[in-house]
XYZ file of C-alpha atoms in Angstrom:
556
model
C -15.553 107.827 84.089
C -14.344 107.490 87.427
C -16.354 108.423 90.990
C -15.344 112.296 90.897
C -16.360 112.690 87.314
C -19.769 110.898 88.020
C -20.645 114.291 90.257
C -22.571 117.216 88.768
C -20.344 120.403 88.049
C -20.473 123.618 89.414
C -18.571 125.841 87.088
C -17.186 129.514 88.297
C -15.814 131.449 85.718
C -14.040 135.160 86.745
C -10.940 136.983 85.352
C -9.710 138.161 88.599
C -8.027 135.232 89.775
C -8.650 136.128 93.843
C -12.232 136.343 93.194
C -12.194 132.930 91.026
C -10.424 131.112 93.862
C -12.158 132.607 96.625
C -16.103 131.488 94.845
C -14.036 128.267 94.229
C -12.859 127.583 98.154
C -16.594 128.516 99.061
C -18.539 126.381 97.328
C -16.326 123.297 97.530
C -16.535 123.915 101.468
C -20.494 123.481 101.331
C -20.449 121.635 98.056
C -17.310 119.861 97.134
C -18.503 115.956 98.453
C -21.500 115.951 96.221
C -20.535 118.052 93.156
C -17.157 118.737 91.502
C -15.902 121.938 91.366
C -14.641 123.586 88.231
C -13.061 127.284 87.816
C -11.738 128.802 84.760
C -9.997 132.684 84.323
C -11.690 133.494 80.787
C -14.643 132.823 79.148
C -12.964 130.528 76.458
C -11.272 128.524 78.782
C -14.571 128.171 80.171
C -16.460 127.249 76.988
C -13.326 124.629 76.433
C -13.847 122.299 79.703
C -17.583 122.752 78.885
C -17.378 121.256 75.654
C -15.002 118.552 77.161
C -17.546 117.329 80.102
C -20.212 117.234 77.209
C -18.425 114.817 75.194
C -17.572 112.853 77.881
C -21.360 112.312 78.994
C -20.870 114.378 82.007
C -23.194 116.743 83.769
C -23.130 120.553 84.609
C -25.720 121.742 87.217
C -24.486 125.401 88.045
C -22.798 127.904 86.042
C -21.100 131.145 87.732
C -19.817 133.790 85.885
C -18.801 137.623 86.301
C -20.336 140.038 84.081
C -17.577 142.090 83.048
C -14.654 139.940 81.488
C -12.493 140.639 78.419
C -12.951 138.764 75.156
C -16.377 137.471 76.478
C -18.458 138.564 78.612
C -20.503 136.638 81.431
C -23.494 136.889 79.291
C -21.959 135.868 75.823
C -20.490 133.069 77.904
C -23.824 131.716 79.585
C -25.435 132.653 76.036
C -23.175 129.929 74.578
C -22.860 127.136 77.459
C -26.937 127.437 77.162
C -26.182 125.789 73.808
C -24.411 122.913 75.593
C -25.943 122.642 78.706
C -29.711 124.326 78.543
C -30.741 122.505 82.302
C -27.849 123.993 83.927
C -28.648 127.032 85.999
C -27.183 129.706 85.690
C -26.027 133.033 87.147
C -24.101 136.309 87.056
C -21.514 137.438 89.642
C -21.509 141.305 89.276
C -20.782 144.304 91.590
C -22.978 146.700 92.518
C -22.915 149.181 89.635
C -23.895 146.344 87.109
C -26.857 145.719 88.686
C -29.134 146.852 86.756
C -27.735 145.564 83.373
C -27.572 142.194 85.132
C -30.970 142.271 85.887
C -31.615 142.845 81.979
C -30.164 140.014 81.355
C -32.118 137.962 83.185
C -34.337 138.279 80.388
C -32.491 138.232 77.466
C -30.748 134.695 78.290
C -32.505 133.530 80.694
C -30.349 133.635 83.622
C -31.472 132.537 86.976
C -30.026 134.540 89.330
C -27.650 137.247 89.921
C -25.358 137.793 92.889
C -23.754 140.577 94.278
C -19.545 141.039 94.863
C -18.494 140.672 97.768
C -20.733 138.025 99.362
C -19.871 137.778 102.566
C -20.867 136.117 104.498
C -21.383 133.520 102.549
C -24.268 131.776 104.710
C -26.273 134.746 104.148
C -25.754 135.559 100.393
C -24.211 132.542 98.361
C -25.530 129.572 99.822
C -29.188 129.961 99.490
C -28.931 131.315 95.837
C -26.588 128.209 95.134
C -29.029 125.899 96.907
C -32.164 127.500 95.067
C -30.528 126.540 91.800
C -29.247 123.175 93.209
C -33.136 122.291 94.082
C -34.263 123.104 91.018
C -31.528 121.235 88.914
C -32.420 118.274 90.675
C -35.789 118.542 89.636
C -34.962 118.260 86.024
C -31.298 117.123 85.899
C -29.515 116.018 82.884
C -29.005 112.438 82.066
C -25.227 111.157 82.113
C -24.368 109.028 79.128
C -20.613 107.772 79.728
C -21.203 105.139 77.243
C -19.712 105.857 73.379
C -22.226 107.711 71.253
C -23.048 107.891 67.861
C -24.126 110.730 65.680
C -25.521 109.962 62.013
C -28.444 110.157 59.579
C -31.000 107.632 60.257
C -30.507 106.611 56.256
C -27.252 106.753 56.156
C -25.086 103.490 55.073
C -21.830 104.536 57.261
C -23.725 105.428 60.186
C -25.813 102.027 59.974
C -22.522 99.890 60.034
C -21.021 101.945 62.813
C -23.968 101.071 64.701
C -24.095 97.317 63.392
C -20.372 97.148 64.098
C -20.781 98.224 67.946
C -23.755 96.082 68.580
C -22.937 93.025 67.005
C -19.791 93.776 68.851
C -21.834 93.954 72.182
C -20.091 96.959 72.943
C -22.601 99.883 74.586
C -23.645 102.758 72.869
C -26.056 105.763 72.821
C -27.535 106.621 69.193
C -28.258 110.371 68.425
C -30.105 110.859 65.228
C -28.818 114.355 63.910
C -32.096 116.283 63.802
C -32.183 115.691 67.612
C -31.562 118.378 70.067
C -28.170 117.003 71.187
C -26.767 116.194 68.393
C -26.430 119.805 67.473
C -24.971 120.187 70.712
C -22.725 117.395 70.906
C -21.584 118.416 67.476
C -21.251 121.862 68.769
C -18.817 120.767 71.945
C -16.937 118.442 68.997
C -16.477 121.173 66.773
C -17.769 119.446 63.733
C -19.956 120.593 61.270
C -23.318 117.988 60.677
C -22.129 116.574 56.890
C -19.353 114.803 58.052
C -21.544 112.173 60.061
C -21.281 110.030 61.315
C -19.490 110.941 64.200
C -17.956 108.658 67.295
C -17.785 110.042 70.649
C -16.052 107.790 72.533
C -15.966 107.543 76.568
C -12.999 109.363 77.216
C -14.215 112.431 75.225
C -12.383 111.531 72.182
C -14.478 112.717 68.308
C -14.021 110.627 65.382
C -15.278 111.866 62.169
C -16.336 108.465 60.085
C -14.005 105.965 61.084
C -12.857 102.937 59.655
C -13.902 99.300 61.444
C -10.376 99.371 62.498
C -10.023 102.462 63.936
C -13.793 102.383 65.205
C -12.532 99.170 67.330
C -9.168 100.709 68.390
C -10.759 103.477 70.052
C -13.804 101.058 71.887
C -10.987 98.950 73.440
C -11.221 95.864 71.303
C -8.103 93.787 70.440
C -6.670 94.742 66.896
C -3.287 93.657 67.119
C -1.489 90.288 67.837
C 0.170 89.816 70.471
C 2.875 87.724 69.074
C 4.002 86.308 65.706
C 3.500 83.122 66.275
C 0.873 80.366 67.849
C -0.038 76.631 67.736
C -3.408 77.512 66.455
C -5.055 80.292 64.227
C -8.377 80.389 63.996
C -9.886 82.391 61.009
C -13.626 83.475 61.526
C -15.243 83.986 64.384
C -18.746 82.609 63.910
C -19.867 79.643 66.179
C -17.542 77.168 64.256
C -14.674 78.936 65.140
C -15.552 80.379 68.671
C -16.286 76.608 69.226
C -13.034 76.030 68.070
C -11.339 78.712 70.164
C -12.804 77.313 73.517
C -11.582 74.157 72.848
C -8.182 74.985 71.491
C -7.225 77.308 74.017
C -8.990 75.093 76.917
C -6.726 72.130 75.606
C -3.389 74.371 76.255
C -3.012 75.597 72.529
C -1.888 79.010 72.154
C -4.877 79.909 70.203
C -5.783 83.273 68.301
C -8.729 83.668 66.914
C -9.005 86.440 64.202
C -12.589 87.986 62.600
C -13.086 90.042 60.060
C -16.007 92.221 61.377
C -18.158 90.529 64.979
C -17.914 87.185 66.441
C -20.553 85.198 65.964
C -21.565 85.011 62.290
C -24.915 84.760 60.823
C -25.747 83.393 63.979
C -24.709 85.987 65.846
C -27.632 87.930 64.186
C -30.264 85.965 65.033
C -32.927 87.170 67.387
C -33.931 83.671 69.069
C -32.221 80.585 68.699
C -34.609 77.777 70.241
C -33.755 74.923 68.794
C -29.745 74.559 70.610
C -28.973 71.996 72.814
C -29.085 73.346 76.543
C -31.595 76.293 76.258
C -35.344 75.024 76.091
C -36.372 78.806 76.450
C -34.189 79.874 73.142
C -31.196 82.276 73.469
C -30.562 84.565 71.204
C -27.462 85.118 68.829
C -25.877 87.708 70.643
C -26.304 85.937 73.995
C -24.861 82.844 72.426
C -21.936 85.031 70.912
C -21.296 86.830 74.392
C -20.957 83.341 76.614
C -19.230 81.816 73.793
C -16.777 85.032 73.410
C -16.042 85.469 77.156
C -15.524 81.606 77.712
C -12.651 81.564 75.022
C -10.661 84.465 76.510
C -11.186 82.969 79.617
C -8.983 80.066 78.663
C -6.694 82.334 77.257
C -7.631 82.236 73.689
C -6.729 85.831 72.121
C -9.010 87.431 69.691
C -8.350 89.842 66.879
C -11.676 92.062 65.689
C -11.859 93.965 62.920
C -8.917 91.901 61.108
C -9.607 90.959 57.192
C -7.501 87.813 56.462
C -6.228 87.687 52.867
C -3.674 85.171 52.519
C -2.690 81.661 53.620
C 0.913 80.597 52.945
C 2.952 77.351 53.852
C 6.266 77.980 55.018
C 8.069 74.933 56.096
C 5.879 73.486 59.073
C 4.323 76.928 59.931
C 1.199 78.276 58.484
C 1.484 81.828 58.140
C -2.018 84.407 57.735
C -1.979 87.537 56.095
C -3.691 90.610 56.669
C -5.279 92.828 54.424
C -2.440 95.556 55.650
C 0.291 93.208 54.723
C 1.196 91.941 58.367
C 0.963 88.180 59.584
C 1.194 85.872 62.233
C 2.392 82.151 61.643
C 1.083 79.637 63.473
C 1.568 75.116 63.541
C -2.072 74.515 62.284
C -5.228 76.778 60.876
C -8.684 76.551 61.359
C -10.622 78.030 58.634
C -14.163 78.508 60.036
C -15.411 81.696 57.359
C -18.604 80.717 57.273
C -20.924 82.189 54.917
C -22.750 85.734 53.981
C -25.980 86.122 52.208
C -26.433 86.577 48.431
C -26.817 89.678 47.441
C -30.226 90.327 45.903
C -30.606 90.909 42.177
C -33.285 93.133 41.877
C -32.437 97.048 40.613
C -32.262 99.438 43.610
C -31.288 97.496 46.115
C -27.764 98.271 45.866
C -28.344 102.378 46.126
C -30.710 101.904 49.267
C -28.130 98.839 50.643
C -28.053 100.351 54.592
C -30.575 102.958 54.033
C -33.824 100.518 54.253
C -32.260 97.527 52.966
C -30.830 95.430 55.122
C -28.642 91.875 54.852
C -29.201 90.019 58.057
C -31.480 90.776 60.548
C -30.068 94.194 61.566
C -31.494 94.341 65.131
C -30.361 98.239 65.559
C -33.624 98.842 63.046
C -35.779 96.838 65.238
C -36.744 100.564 66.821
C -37.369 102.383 63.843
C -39.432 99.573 62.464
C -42.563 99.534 64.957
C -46.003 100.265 63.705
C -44.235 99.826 60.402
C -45.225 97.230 57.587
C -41.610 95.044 57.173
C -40.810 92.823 54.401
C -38.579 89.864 54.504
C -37.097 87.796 51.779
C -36.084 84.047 52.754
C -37.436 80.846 53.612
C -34.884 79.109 56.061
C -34.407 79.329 59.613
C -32.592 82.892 59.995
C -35.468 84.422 58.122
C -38.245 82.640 60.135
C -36.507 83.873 63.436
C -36.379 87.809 61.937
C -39.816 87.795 61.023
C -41.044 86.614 64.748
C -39.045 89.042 66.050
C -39.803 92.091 64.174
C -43.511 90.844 64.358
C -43.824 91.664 68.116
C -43.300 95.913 67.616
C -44.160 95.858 63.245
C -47.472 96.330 61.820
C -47.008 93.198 59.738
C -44.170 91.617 58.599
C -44.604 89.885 54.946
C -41.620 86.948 53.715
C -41.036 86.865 50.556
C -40.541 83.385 49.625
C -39.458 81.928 45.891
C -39.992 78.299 46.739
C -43.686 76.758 47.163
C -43.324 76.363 50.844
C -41.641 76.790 53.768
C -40.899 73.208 54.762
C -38.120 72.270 52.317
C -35.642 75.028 54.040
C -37.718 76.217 57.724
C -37.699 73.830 61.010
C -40.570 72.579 61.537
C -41.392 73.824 65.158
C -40.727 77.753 63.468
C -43.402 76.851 61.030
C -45.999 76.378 63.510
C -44.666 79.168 65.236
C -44.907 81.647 62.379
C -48.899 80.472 61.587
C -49.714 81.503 65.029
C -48.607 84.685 64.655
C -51.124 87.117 63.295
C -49.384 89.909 61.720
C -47.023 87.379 60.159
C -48.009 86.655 55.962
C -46.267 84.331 53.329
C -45.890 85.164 50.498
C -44.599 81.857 48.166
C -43.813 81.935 44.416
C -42.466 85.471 44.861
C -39.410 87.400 44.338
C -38.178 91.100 44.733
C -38.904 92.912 41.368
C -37.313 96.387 42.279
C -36.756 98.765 45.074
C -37.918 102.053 44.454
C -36.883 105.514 46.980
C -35.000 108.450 47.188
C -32.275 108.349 49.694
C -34.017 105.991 51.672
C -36.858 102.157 50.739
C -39.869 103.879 50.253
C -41.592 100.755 48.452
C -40.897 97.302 46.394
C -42.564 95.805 43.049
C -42.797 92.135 43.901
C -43.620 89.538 41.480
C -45.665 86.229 41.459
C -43.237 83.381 39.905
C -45.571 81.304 38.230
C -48.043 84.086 36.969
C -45.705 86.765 36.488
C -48.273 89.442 37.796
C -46.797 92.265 40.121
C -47.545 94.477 42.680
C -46.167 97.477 44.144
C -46.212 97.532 48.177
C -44.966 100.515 50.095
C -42.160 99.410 52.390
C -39.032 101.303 54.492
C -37.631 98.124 55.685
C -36.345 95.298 53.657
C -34.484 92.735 55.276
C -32.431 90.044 53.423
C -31.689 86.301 54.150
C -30.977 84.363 50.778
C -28.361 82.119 49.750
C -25.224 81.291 50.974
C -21.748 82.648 49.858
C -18.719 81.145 51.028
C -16.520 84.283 49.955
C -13.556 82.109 49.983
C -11.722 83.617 46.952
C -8.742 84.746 49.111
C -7.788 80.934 48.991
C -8.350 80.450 45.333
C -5.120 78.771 44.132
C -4.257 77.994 47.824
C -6.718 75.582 48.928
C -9.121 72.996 46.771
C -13.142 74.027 46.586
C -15.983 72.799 45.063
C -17.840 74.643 42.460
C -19.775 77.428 44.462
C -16.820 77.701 46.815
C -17.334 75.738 49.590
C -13.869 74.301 50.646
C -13.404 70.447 50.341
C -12.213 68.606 52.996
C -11.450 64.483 54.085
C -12.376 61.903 52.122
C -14.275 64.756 49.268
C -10.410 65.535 48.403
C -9.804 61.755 47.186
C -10.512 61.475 43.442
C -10.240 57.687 42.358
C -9.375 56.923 45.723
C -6.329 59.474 44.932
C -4.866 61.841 47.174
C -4.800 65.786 46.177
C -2.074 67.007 43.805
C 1.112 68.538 45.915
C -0.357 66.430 49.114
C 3.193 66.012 51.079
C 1.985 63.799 53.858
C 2.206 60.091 53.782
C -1.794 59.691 54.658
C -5.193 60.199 53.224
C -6.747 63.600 54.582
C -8.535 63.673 57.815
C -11.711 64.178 58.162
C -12.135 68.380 57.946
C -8.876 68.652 56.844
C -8.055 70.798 53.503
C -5.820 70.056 50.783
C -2.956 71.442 52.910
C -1.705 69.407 55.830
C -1.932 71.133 59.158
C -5.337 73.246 57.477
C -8.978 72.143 58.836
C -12.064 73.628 57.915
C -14.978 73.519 60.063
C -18.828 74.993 60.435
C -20.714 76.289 57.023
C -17.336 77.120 55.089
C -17.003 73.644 54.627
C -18.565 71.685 51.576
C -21.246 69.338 52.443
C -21.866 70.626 56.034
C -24.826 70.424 58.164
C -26.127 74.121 57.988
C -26.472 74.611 61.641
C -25.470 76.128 64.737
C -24.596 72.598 67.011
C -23.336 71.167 63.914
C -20.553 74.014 63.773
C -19.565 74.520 67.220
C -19.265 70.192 66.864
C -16.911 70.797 63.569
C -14.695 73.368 65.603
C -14.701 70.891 68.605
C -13.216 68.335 66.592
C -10.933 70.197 64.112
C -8.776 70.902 67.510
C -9.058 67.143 68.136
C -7.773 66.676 64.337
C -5.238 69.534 65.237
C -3.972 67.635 68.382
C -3.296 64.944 66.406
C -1.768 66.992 63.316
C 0.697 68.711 66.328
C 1.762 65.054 67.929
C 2.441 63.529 64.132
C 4.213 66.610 62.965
């Protein structure tokens, strides 16, 4: 939204088009520098830029408009821009003989003021009405919001991953539940009815009903498309691993392209403090990490894809070509798989119906609001979890973890230990698992159960937040390239088998170290079998798989 549609609006609305330029010319003479100055000819056209300035976040602080117009009348027309703007002020323009029924209507929808054709001079009989309702506009103005907004059900599954999707995405947005006041009218001015939610207002006014990811990222300005068919390095997965990668690729003069399936950053992307990284003795969190990490790669030049699913990896002569899920690719000298990993979904009945509507996979930091004064439960015992519990702890009324080992030490730094036992409203619970998830549309509680005595116990809980296991998800390369049993892709010297190289291998040399079964393809970060489960460990990986790719592009 530029400078002129910052101002407040001053709408006029009057069939007679001499009258409707003439209130125009005098109010933008006394008016025009700090408000902008709208006239319409009809009460629909009216109602139609109304609705446009509300889904564009903009403000209307005076509304003008003659009693006696065809189709709609003044009143029917301040009747429905109430609905759309109730702090605007408002008043009729009417001649002499409608006096008294504009004086009725003062009453029956709420109008402010009524003024009197002609009104000349304008010093005298304009102005200080105009000011009046200025004043008192100003004393309870509306709020612009120019930034996209969102419209859902606060236990809806869609309308939690649009919001996911735009925050892990760092990408600003207001959140309207749609019992709220304006929702209905935002709806209204979008002409959509409430059970198609959620709905996407974006800056420039535009309403999408449920979008995809792709579309959803299309319309926020994010980068969907390559911009050519063919680099020296694709990077596929955007967590630290392969933003690490990215940086140093495109730094080092590679034409890099970086493509993610959903938000950079990964897992750790979602984590609420980070303390134990190299460089921050204060912490950082995830997205903070993600957003320097992000903005330093496309500084050197490094291009990157959101919202991309990659679903195919083919070897065509020297060039290593990526598919899309929508059947496009890009080809490229050398590939960086950095996928990283997801968490295991839980096996315990109901958490599949209530996934997004109280349960949770990651740390979800758009519940963190609806979660205060609110008893949380989270199930893990390694790092990520430890990190969601301190950080829910500060607004929850307790936060429990659910843990199935004995202990926290075998998976949980040490220094988030003693951080967790300090914290009061933090419990452990070991030797326990998930039983069930019981609601109706929405976690209303959870049957948990001891391990070793098999007693359980039913808890009420709306928030359930889930940090167990680690998937790979690499079955797009079954076939392609070699894994270990659970996934994980193999890489270096874990390809040899009696000191033999993998079957098909073309190159006359053992595998480097991170490099997959296919010449030219590295792996780096928690994709990779064997790997150090950390954040410096996989931004180190995707440092060095450009060094192996450097030296993959000057043997080639």
């Amino acid at each position: 939204m530029d400078e002129a549609d910052a101002k407040p609006i001053l709408l006029t609305v009057d069939d007679d088009p001499a009258v409707s330029r003439a209130v125009a010319r005098d109010l933008r003479r006394r008016y025009g520098k700090a408000n902008r100055i709208v006239r319409a000819t009809s009460g629909a056209d009216a109602l139609e830029a109304l609705r446009e300035v509300k889904l564009r976040g903009g403000r209307v602080s005076v509304l003008l408009a003659d009693y006696r117009m065809p189709g709609m009348s003044g009143i029917e027309f301040l009747e429905a821009a109430m609905d759309l703007f109730p702090k605007a002020r408002r008043a009729l323009l009417t001649a002499y003989a409608d006096t008294d029924a504009a004086i009725a209507a003062i009453n029956v929808v709420d109008v402010d003021h009524y003024l009197l054709k002609p009104w000349e001079p304008p010093e005298e009989k304009l102005y200080p009405v105009i000011d009046a309702m200025l004043q008192a506009y100003a004393d309870e103005p509306d709020v612009e919001v120019i930034e996209t907004k969102v419209i859902g059900h606060r236990w809806s599954a869609p309308s939690f991953e649009t919001r996911d999707f735009l925050a892990r995405n760092a990408v600003p947005y207001r959140w309207y539940a749609v019992d709220e006041p304006e929702a209905a009218r935002l709806l209204q001015a979008a002409q959509v009815a409430a059970d198609t939610l959620p709905v996407v207002i974006t800056p420039d006014g535009s309403a999408m009903i449920a979008p995809s990811t792709k579309a959803l990222a299309d319309a926020v300005g994010m980068s969907t498309v390559p911009a050519t068919d063919f680099y020296d390095l694709v990077v596929v997965g955007g967590g630290p691993a392969g933003l690490g990668a990215a940086v140093y690729g495109a730094s080092e003069g590679l034409r890099t392209l970086l493509v993610e399936r959903r938000a950079t950053g990964g897992q750790a992307g979602q984590s609420s403090r980070i303390e134990n990284y190299l460089g921050f003795p204060d912490g950082v969190s995830g997205a903070q990490l993600t957003d320097r990490a992000r903005r330093q790669a496309t500084r050197f030049g490094a291009e990157i894809l959101t919202a991309r699913d990659v679903t195919g990896l083919e070897v065509r002569g020297s060039s290593r070509v990526v598919t899309f899920g929508d059947g496009s690719h890009v080809a490229a000298h050398s590939v960086i798989i950095a996928t990283g990993v997801s968490y295991r979904d839980l096996d315990a009945p109901g958490t599949d119906d209530l996934n997004g509507r109280g349960v949770y996979y990651g740390s979800a930091a758009t519940q963190a609001a609806e979660c205060t004064s609110r008893d949380v439960y989270i199930v893990g015992g390694a790092n990520s979890a430890g990190q969601a519990a301190v950080f829910f702890a500060r607004t929850a009324k307790s936060v429990t973890l659910v843990v199935r080992g004995p202990s926290l030490e075998a998976s949980m730094s040490h220094y988030l230990i003693e951080q967790i036992s300090g914290i009061e409203n933090i419990s452990v619970r070991t030797c326990t698992v998930v039983e069930q998830a019981h609601g109706d549309g929405h976690l209303e509680g959870l049957t948990l159960r001891h391990t070793a005595s098999g007693e359980t116990q039913s808890v009420d809980c709306s928030h359930l937040f889930i940090f167990i296991g680690a998937q790979p998800r690499t079955e797009w390369l079954d076939g392609i390239l070699q894994r270990d049993p659970r996934g994980f892709l193999l890489t270096g010297p874990d390809l040899l088998v009696d000191r033999q190289r993998p079957r098909g291998w073309p190159a006359d040399r053992d595998p480097w170290p991170l490099e997959a079964s296919v010449p030219g393809v590295f792996v780096a970060g928690d994709v990779r079998a064997e790997s150090v489960k950390r954040v410096a460990s996989a931004v180190g990986e995707g440092a060095m798989a450009v060094t192996l790719v450097h030296r993959y592009l000057g043997a080639s």
